[in-house]
PDB file of C-alpha atoms in Angstrom:
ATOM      1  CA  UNK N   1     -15.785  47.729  20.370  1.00 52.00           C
ATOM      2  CA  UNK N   2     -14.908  47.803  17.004  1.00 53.00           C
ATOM      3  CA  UNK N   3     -11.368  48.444  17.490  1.00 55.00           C
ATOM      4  CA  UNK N   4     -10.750  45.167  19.770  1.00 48.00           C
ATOM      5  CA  UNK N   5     -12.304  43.428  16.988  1.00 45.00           C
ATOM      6  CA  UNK N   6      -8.411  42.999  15.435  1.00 43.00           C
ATOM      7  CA  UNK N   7      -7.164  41.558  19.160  1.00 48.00           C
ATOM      8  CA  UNK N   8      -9.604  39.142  19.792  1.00 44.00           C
ATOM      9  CA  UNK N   9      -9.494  37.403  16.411  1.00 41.00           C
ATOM     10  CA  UNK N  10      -5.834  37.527  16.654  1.00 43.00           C
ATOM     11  CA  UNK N  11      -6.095  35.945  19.913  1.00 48.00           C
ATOM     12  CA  UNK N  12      -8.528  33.684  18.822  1.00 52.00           C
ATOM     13  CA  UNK N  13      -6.210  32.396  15.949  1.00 45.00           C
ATOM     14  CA  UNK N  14      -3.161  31.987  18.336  1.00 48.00           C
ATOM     15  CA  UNK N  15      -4.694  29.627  20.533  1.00 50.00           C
ATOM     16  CA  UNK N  16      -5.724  27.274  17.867  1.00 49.00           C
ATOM     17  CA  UNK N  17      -3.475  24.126  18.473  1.00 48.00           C
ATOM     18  CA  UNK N  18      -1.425  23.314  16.384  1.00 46.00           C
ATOM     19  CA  UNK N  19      -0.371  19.283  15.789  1.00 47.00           C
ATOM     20  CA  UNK N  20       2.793  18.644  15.596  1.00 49.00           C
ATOM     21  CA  UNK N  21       4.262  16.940  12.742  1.00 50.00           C
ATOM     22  CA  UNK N  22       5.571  13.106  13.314  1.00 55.00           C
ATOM     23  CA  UNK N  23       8.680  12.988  14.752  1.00 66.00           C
ATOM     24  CA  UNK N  24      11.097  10.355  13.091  1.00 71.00           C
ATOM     25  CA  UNK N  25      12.648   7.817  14.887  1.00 88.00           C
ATOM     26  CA  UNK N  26      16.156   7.003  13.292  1.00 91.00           C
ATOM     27  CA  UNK N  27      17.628   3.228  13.234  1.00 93.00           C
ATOM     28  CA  UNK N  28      20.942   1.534  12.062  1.00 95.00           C
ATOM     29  CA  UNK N  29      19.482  -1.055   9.698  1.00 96.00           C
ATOM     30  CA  UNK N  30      15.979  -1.946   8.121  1.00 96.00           C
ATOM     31  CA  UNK N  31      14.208  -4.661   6.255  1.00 94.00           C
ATOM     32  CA  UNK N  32      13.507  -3.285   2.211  1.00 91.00           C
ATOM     33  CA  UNK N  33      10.868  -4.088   0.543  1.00 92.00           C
ATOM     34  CA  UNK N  34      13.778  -4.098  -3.355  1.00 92.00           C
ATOM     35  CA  UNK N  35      11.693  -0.822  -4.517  1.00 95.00           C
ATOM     36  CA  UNK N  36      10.594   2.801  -3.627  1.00 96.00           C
ATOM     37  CA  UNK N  37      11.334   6.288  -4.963  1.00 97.00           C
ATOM     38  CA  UNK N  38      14.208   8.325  -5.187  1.00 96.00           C
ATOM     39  CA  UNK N  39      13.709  11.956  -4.772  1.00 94.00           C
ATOM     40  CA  UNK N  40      16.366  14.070  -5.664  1.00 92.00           C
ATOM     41  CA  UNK N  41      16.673  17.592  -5.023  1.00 84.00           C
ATOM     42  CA  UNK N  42      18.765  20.705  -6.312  1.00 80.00           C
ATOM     43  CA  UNK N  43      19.766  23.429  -4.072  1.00 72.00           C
ATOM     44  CA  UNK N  44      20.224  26.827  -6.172  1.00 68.00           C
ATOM     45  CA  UNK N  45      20.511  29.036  -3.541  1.00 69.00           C
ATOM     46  CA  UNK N  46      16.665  30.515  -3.004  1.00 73.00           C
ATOM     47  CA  UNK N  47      15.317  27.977  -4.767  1.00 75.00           C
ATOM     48  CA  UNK N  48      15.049  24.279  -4.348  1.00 74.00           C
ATOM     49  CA  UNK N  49      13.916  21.818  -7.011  1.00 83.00           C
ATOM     50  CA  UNK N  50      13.265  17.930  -6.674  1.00 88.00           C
ATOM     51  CA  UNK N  51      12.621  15.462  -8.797  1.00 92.00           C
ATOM     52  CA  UNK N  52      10.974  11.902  -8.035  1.00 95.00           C
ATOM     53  CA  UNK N  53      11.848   8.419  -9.660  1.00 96.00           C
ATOM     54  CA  UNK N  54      11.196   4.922  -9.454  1.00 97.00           C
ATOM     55  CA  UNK N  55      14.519   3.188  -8.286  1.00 97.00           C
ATOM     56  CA  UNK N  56      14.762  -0.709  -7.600  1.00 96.00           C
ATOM     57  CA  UNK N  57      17.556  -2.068  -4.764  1.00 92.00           C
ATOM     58  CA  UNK N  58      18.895  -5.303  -4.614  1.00 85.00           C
ATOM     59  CA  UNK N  59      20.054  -6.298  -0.589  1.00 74.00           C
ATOM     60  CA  UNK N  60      16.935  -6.804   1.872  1.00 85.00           C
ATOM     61  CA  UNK N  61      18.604  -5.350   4.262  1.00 93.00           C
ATOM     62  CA  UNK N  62      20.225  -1.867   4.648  1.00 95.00           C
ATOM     63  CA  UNK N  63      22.092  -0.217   6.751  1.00 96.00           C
ATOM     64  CA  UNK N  64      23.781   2.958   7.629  1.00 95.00           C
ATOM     65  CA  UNK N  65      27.163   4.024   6.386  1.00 95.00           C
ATOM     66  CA  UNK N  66      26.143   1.165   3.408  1.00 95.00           C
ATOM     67  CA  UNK N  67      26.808   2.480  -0.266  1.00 96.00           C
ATOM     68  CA  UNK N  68      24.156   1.177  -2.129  1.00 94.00           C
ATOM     69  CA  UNK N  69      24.174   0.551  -6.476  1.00 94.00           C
ATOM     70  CA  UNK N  70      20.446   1.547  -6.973  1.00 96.00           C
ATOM     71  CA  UNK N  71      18.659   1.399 -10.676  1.00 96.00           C
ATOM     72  CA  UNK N  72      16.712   4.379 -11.238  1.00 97.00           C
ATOM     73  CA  UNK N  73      14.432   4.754 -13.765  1.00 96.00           C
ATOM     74  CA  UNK N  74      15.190   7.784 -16.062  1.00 93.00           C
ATOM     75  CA  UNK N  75      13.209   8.526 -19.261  1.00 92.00           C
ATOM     76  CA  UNK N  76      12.039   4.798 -19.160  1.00 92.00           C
ATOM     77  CA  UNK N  77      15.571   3.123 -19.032  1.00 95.00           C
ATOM     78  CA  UNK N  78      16.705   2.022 -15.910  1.00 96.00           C
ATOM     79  CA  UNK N  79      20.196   3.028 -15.102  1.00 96.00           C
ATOM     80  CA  UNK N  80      22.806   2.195 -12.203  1.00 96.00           C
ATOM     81  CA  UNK N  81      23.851   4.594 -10.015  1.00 95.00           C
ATOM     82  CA  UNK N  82      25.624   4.808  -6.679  1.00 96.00           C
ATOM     83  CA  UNK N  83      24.114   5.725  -3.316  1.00 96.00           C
ATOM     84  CA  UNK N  84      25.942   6.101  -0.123  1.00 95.00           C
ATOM     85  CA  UNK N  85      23.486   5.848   3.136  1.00 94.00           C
ATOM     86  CA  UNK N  86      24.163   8.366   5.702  1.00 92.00           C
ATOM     87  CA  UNK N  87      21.046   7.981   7.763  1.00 92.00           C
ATOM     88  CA  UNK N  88      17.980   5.571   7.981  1.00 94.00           C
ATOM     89  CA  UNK N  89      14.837   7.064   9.389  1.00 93.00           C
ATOM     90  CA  UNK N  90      11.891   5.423   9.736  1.00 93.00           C
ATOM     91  CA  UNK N  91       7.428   6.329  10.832  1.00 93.00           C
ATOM     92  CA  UNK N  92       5.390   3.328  11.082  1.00 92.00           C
ATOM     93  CA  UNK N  93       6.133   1.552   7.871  1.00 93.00           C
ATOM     94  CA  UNK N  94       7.647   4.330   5.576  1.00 95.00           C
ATOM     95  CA  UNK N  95      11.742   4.099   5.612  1.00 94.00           C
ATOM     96  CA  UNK N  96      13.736   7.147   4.131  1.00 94.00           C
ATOM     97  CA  UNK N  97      17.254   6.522   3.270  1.00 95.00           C
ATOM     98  CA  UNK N  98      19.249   9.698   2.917  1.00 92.00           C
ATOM     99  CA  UNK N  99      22.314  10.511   1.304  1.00 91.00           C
ATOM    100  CA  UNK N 100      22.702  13.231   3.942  1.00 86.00           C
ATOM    101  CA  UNK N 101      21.933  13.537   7.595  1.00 81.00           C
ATOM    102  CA  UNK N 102      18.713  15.590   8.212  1.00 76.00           C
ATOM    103  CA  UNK N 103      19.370  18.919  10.321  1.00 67.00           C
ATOM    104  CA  UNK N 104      17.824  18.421  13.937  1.00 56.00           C
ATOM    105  CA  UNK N 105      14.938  21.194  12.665  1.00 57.00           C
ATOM    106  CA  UNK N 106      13.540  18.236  10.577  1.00 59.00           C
ATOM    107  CA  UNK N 107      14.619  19.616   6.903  1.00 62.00           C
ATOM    108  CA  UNK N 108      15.403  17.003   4.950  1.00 55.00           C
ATOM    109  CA  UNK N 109      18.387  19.127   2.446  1.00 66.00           C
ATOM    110  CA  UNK N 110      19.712  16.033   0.196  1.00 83.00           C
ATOM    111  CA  UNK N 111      18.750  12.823  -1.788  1.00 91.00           C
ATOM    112  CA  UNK N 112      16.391  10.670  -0.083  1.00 93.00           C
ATOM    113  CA  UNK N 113      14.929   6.898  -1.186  1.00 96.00           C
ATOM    114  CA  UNK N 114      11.357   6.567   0.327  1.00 96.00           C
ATOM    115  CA  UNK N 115      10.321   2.657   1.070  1.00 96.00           C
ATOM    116  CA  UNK N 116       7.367   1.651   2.035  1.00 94.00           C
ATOM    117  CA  UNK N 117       6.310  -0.795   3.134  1.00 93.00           C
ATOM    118  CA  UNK N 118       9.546  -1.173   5.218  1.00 92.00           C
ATOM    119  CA  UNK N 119      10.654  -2.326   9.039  1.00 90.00           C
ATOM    120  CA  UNK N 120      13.779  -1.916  11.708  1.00 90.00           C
ATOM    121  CA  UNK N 121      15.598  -4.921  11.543  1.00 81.00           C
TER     122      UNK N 121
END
């Protein structure tokens, strides 16, 4: 008894279901809010670091292939910088605007804007 102890708890902890994350529906253009966050992050290999900041945009509306001049907020100065929009996804009323397409498997591996609230134009 004691040895199917291991099996049926293993069992037991397969069959609990599992929700699936959200999947994201990708559009050519959306409605912007002028504000989010810009999270940046840095490959090294094994490791991956990001780092978040506050970025303001000027056009309402964005699109994809659209290279963007975004102020980001760095050590409490705002600076320009460039941003070139590969790919616009969107769930319910969070956009993300990435500088690179996301792999099929959902990773997201470059620079990505976060809007919120945002729509599809």
């Amino acid at each position: 008894m004691k040895a199917l102890f291991p099996i049926l708890l293993l069992t037991q902890l397969l069959s609990i279901p599992v929700q699936a994350a959200p999947q994201l529906q990708y559009t050519e253009s959306v409605l912007s809010p002028g504000e989010g966050r810009l999270v940046t992050v840095d490959d090294y290999w094994l490791l991956a670091f990001s780092h978040t900041y506050l970025i303001r945009l000027s056009p309402q509306t964005v699109r994809t292939g659209q290279q963007l001049t975004i102020e980001v907020q760095r050590d409490a100065q705002w600076q320009q910088e460039p941003f070139q929009v590969e790919a616009i996804s969107i769930h319910q009323d969070l956009c993300r605007l990435h500088a690179r397409h996301p792999s099929q498997d959902g990773y997201f591996p470059g620079d990505t804007i976060y809007l919120q609230p945002c729509r599809m134009k």
